[in-house]
Amino acid sequence: MKLFSSVNDVADINALVKEALKLKQNPYANQDLGKNKTLALIFLNPSLRTRMSTQKAALNLGMNVMVLNIDKEGWALELRDGVIMDGSTVEHIREAAGVMGQYADIIGVRSFPGLRNREEDYSEMIFNKFVAFCKVPVVSLESATRHPLQSLADLITIEELKTTARPKVVLTWAPHIKPLPQAVPNSFAEWMCKADVDFTIAQPKGYELCADFTQGANITYDQDEALTGADFIYVKNWSAYEPYGNILGKNEEWMLTNEKLKITNDAKVMHCLPVRRNLELSDEILDGPNSVVVHEAGNRVWAAQAVLKQMLESL
Ligand code: SN0
């Protein structure tokens, strides 16, 4: 594997999940594979799970790891071509990414969307420039429109915890005070549409995701209808795709509670984290027996390790 930016870069998602679960059983079996190989993790935005789990995954494979919080510790990056750099930007992404490719065998990049210019965000301008200029394999650590390592960890979690062959999985919108990216729900939707699950998305009117990511999903504005008989509930806020990046009212009644769990099949509750308690998800759910959010975050290691292993094998 030379690029991991979406589910479309994966030849066989079931095989990748199996590989991840095998690594979970025997994390240090491939210590020689990463010997003298270097992973550089480049963050343009904050991270806890992605940073630590990807670093741990690389160490399990015997790799060396370098982390650069380029937004705080690097030179201010210029992304546009053909401009006179007489303002605040110091270094062009062409040189910056090119240099990183000299130091690393694999590069991971995190870059959130600006949520102002939809065309720019959905063209994955920043992520694609890193890919083009660094000239080594690149793994997405969440880009403007997708978070594939998260989605792979989510699928691993569902595979591990499911009690029926084809579980009902519901992605439900949750309230928030800030406009958040569509990357996590887009990505979760496109992975679930390819997985062997019965997949439903529930959201208030106006929060429809870009249809490119939701082909084959059941889509409803009725949260109760969606939750009925659910085996897994994936809770996430996102801002509107149209008008792009907007918040369309509080919709506080969309927060999941124990009362709402009664109509589910004792559903397991998932969230990519970070989660704002009692805004997106109630204390009673997060501290109760149905929450699997910490277990899910634990699986981020095996998702990253399965992907890095395939990349190392193709170097
Ligand atoms: C990010 C998102 O894409 O929704 C990262 C998720 C892995 N979440 C946030 O930016 C949360 C910010 C906040 O203020 O709650």
Coordinates of C-alpha atoms and ligand atoms in Angstrom, one line a residue:
M1 CA 0.0 0.0 0.0
K2 CA 1.5 3.4 -1.1
L3 CA -1.4 5.6 0.1
F4 CA -4.0 5.4 2.8
S5 CA -6.4 8.3 2.4
S6 CA -9.8 6.5 2.1
V7 CA -11.5 3.1 2.0
N8 CA -10.8 3.2 -1.8
D9 CA -7.1 2.7 -1.1
V10 CA -7.9 -0.7 0.6
A11 CA -7.9 -3.8 -1.7
D12 CA -9.9 -5.9 0.9
I13 CA -11.4 -4.3 4.0
N14 CA -12.3 -7.6 5.6
A15 CA -8.7 -8.9 5.2
L16 CA -7.4 -5.6 6.7
V17 CA -9.7 -6.0 9.7
K18 CA -8.6 -9.6 10.2
E19 CA -4.9 -8.5 10.0
A20 CA -5.6 -5.8 12.6
L21 CA -7.2 -8.4 15.0
K22 CA -4.3 -10.7 14.4
L23 CA -1.8 -7.9 15.3
K24 CA -3.8 -7.3 18.5
Q25 CA -3.2 -10.9 19.5
N26 CA 0.5 -10.7 18.7
P27 CA 1.6 -7.0 18.6
Y28 CA 5.4 -7.6 18.4
A29 CA 5.5 -10.3 15.8
N30 CA 6.8 -8.0 13.0
Q31 CA 9.5 -6.1 14.9
D32 CA 12.0 -6.7 12.1
L33 CA 9.8 -5.2 9.4
G34 CA 10.2 -1.6 10.6
K35 CA 13.9 -1.9 11.6
N36 CA 15.7 1.3 10.3
K37 CA 12.5 2.6 8.8
T38 CA 11.3 6.1 9.9
L39 CA 7.7 7.4 10.2
A40 CA 7.2 11.1 10.4
L41 CA 3.9 12.3 11.8
I42 CA 3.0 15.8 10.7
F43 CA 0.2 17.7 12.6
L44 CA -1.4 20.9 11.3
N45 CA -4.1 20.4 14.0
P46 CA -4.4 19.0 17.5
S47 CA -4.4 15.2 18.2
L48 CA -4.4 12.8 21.1
R49 CA -5.5 9.4 19.9
T50 CA -4.2 9.6 16.4
R51 CA -0.8 10.7 17.5
M52 CA -0.3 8.2 20.3
S53 CA -1.9 5.2 18.7
T54 CA 0.0 5.7 15.4
Q55 CA 3.3 6.2 17.3
K56 CA 2.6 3.1 19.3
A57 CA 1.7 1.1 16.2
A58 CA 5.0 2.1 14.5
L59 CA 7.0 1.3 17.6
N60 CA 5.3 -2.2 17.7
L61 CA 6.6 -2.7 14.2
G62 CA 10.1 -1.7 15.2
M63 CA 10.0 1.7 13.4
N64 CA 11.6 5.0 14.5
V65 CA 9.1 7.8 14.8
M66 CA 9.4 11.6 14.5
V67 CA 6.5 13.9 15.4
L68 CA 6.2 17.5 14.2
N69 CA 3.4 19.8 15.3
I70 CA 4.0 22.0 12.3
D71 CA 1.3 24.4 13.1
K72 CA 3.1 25.4 16.4
E73 CA 6.7 24.4 15.9
G74 CA 7.3 24.7 12.2
W75 CA 7.7 27.7 9.8
A76 CA 4.4 29.1 8.6
L77 CA 3.6 27.2 5.4
E78 CA 2.6 28.7 2.1
L79 CA 0.2 26.6 0.2
R80 CA -0.5 28.7 -2.9
D81 CA 1.6 28.5 -6.0
G82 CA 3.1 31.5 -7.8
V83 CA 2.7 34.0 -5.0
I84 CA 5.3 36.5 -3.8
M85 CA 6.0 35.4 -0.2
D86 CA 6.3 38.8 1.3
G87 CA 3.7 38.2 4.0
S88 CA 3.6 35.9 7.1
T89 CA 4.3 32.6 5.4
V90 CA 8.0 31.6 5.5
E91 CA 8.3 28.3 3.6
H92 CA 6.4 26.7 0.7
I93 CA 4.8 23.3 1.1
R94 CA 6.8 22.2 -2.0
E95 CA 10.1 22.5 -0.1
A96 CA 8.7 21.5 3.3
A97 CA 7.0 18.3 2.1
G98 CA 9.9 17.5 -0.2
V99 CA 12.4 17.8 2.7
M100 CA 10.2 15.6 5.0
G101 CA 10.4 12.9 2.3
Q102 CA 14.2 13.0 2.6
Y103 CA 14.0 12.1 6.3
A104 CA 11.1 9.6 6.4
D105 CA 10.2 6.4 4.7
I106 CA 6.5 7.0 5.5
I107 CA 4.7 10.2 6.3
G108 CA 1.4 10.7 8.2
V109 CA -0.4 14.0 7.8
R110 CA -3.3 15.6 9.7
S111 CA -5.0 18.6 8.2
F112 CA -8.5 19.7 9.1
P113 CA -10.8 21.6 6.7
G114 CA -11.1 25.4 6.9
L115 CA -14.9 24.9 6.6
R116 CA -15.1 28.2 4.6
N117 CA -14.4 27.1 1.0
R118 CA -16.1 23.8 0.2
E119 CA -14.4 23.3 -3.1
E120 CA -11.0 23.7 -1.6
D121 CA -11.7 21.4 1.3
Y122 CA -13.4 18.7 -0.8
S123 CA -10.5 18.8 -3.3
E124 CA -8.2 17.8 -0.4
M125 CA -5.8 20.6 -1.4
I126 CA -3.4 20.4 1.6
F127 CA -3.3 16.6 1.9
N128 CA -2.8 16.1 -1.8
K129 CA 0.0 18.6 -1.9
F130 CA 1.9 16.6 0.8
V131 CA 1.3 13.5 -1.2
A132 CA 2.6 15.1 -4.4
F133 CA 5.7 16.8 -3.0
C134 CA 7.0 14.4 -0.3
K135 CA 7.3 11.4 -2.8
V136 CA 7.1 8.7 -0.1
P137 CA 4.0 6.7 1.0
V138 CA 1.5 8.8 3.0
V139 CA -1.1 7.9 5.5
S140 CA -4.0 10.2 6.4
L141 CA -4.2 11.2 10.1
E142 CA -7.5 12.9 9.2
S143 CA -7.8 15.1 6.2
A144 CA -10.4 17.7 5.2
T145 CA -13.0 15.2 4.2
R146 CA -12.0 11.8 5.8
H147 CA -10.6 10.1 8.8
P148 CA -9.8 6.6 7.5
L149 CA -7.7 5.3 10.5
Q150 CA -10.6 6.1 12.7
S151 CA -13.1 4.4 10.4
L152 CA -10.9 1.3 10.2
A153 CA -10.7 1.2 14.1
D154 CA -14.5 1.6 14.2
L155 CA -15.0 -1.4 11.8
I156 CA -12.5 -3.5 13.9
T157 CA -14.6 -2.6 17.0
I158 CA -17.8 -3.6 15.4
E159 CA -16.3 -6.9 14.1
E160 CA -15.0 -7.7 17.6
L161 CA -18.2 -6.8 19.6
K162 CA -21.0 -7.8 17.2
T163 CA -23.4 -10.5 18.4
T164 CA -25.3 -11.0 15.1
A165 CA -23.8 -11.7 11.7
R166 CA -25.1 -8.5 10.1
P167 CA -25.6 -5.9 12.9
K168 CA -27.7 -2.7 12.6
V169 CA -25.3 0.2 12.7
V170 CA -26.7 3.8 13.2
L171 CA -24.7 7.0 12.7
T172 CA -26.6 9.7 14.6
W173 CA -25.9 13.4 14.5
A174 CA -25.3 15.0 18.0
P175 CA -25.5 18.6 19.2
H176 CA -22.4 20.8 19.5
I177 CA -21.6 24.5 19.9
K178 CA -18.9 24.7 17.1
P179 CA -19.0 23.9 13.4
L180 CA -17.1 20.6 13.2
P181 CA -15.8 18.9 10.1
Q182 CA -17.7 16.3 8.1
A183 CA -14.6 14.1 7.9
V184 CA -15.4 11.6 10.6
P185 CA -19.1 10.9 9.5
N186 CA -18.1 11.0 5.8
S187 CA -15.5 8.4 6.4
F188 CA -17.5 6.2 8.8
A189 CA -20.4 6.3 6.2
E190 CA -18.2 5.2 3.3
W191 CA -16.6 2.4 5.3
M192 CA -20.0 1.2 6.6
C193 CA -21.4 1.2 3.1
K194 CA -18.7 -1.2 2.1
A195 CA -18.9 -3.4 5.2
D196 CA -21.4 -6.2 5.8
V197 CA -23.7 -4.2 8.1
D198 CA -27.3 -2.8 8.0
F199 CA -26.4 0.9 8.0
T200 CA -28.6 3.9 8.8
I201 CA -27.8 7.6 9.1
A202 CA -30.1 9.9 11.2
Q203 CA -29.8 13.6 11.3
P204 CA -31.9 16.8 11.6
K205 CA -33.0 18.3 8.3
G206 CA -30.2 20.3 6.7
Y207 CA -27.4 18.1 7.9
E208 CA -27.4 15.7 5.0
L209 CA -23.8 14.5 4.2
C210 CA -22.3 14.8 0.7
A211 CA -24.0 11.9 -1.2
D212 CA -20.7 10.6 -2.5
F213 CA -20.0 9.1 0.9
T214 CA -23.5 7.6 1.7
Q215 CA -24.3 5.5 -1.3
G216 CA -26.4 2.5 -0.1
A217 CA -27.1 3.9 3.4
N218 CA -30.7 4.3 4.8
I219 CA -31.1 8.0 5.6
T220 CA -33.7 9.4 7.9
Y221 CA -34.6 12.5 9.9
D222 CA -36.3 10.4 12.6
Q223 CA -33.8 9.4 15.3
D224 CA -36.3 7.0 17.0
E225 CA -36.9 5.2 13.8
A226 CA -33.1 4.8 13.3
L227 CA -32.4 3.7 16.8
T228 CA -35.1 1.0 16.9
G229 CA -33.3 -2.4 17.0
A230 CA -29.8 -0.8 16.6
D231 CA -26.8 -2.9 17.7
F232 CA -24.3 -0.1 17.4
I233 CA -24.9 3.7 17.6
Y234 CA -22.1 5.9 16.3
V235 CA -22.6 9.4 17.8
K236 CA -21.0 12.4 16.1
N237 CA -21.7 16.1 15.4
W238 CA -21.0 17.6 12.1
S239 CA -21.7 21.0 10.4
A240 CA -23.9 21.4 7.4
Y241 CA -22.6 20.5 3.9
E242 CA -25.0 23.0 2.5
P243 CA -24.8 25.9 3.4
Y244 CA -21.2 24.7 3.9
G245 CA -19.9 24.7 7.5
N246 CA -23.0 26.2 9.1
I247 CA -24.8 25.3 12.4
L248 CA -28.5 25.2 11.8
G249 CA -29.9 25.5 15.4
K250 CA -29.3 23.8 18.7
N251 CA -31.2 20.5 18.2
E252 CA -30.5 19.6 21.9
E253 CA -33.1 16.8 21.8
W254 CA -30.7 14.8 19.5
M255 CA -28.3 14.1 22.5
L256 CA -28.4 10.3 23.2
T257 CA -29.7 9.3 26.7
N258 CA -30.3 6.0 28.5
E259 CA -34.1 6.6 27.8
K260 CA -33.4 6.5 24.0
L261 CA -31.3 3.3 24.4
K262 CA -34.5 1.4 25.5
I263 CA -35.7 1.0 21.9
T264 CA -32.3 -0.4 20.7
N265 CA -31.0 -3.9 20.9
D266 CA -29.0 -3.0 24.0
A267 CA -26.8 -1.0 21.5
K268 CA -23.2 -0.4 22.0
V269 CA -22.4 3.3 21.9
M270 CA -19.4 4.6 19.9
H271 CA -17.7 8.0 19.4
C272 CA -14.4 8.9 17.9
L273 CA -13.5 11.2 20.8
P274 CA -12.9 13.9 21.9
V275 CA -16.5 14.1 23.2
R276 CA -18.0 17.1 25.0
R277 CA -20.0 15.6 27.9
N278 CA -23.6 16.4 28.3
L279 CA -23.6 18.4 25.0
E280 CA -22.8 15.6 22.5
L281 CA -23.2 12.6 24.8
S282 CA -24.6 12.3 28.3
D283 CA -22.6 11.3 31.4
E284 CA -25.1 8.4 32.0
I285 CA -24.2 6.9 28.6
L286 CA -20.5 7.6 28.8
D287 CA -20.2 6.2 32.3
G288 CA -22.7 3.4 31.7
P289 CA -22.3 -0.2 30.5
N290 CA -23.2 0.5 26.8
S291 CA -20.4 2.8 26.0
V292 CA -17.4 1.3 24.2
V293 CA -15.6 4.6 23.4
V294 CA -12.4 3.8 25.3
H295 CA -12.2 0.3 23.9
E296 CA -12.8 1.8 20.4
A297 CA -9.9 4.2 20.9
G298 CA -7.7 1.3 22.0
N299 CA -8.4 -0.3 18.6
R300 CA -6.8 2.8 16.9
V301 CA -3.4 1.1 17.5
W302 CA -4.3 -2.1 15.6
A303 CA -5.9 -0.1 12.7
A304 CA -2.7 2.0 12.4
Q305 CA -0.5 -1.1 12.8
A306 CA -2.3 -3.0 10.0
V307 CA -2.0 -0.1 7.6
L308 CA 1.7 0.7 8.4
K309 CA 2.5 -3.1 8.1
Q310 CA 1.1 -3.1 4.5
M311 CA 3.0 0.1 3.7
L312 CA 6.3 -1.3 5.0
E313 CA 5.7 -4.5 3.0
S314 CA 5.5 -2.4 -0.2
L315 CA 8.6 -0.2 0.4
Ligands
SN0_1 C1 -12.5 16.7 15.3 C2 -13.6 16.4 14.3 O1 -13.3 16.1 13.1 O2 -14.8 16.5 14.6 C3 -11.6 15.6 15.5 C4 -12.2 14.2 15.7 C5 -11.2 13.1 15.7 N1 -13.1 17.1 16.5 C6 -13.0 18.4 17.0 O3 -12.5 19.2 16.3 C7 -13.7 18.7 18.3 C8 -13.5 20.1 18.7 C9 -14.3 20.6 19.9 O4 -14.1 21.7 20.2 O5 -15.1 19.8 20.5

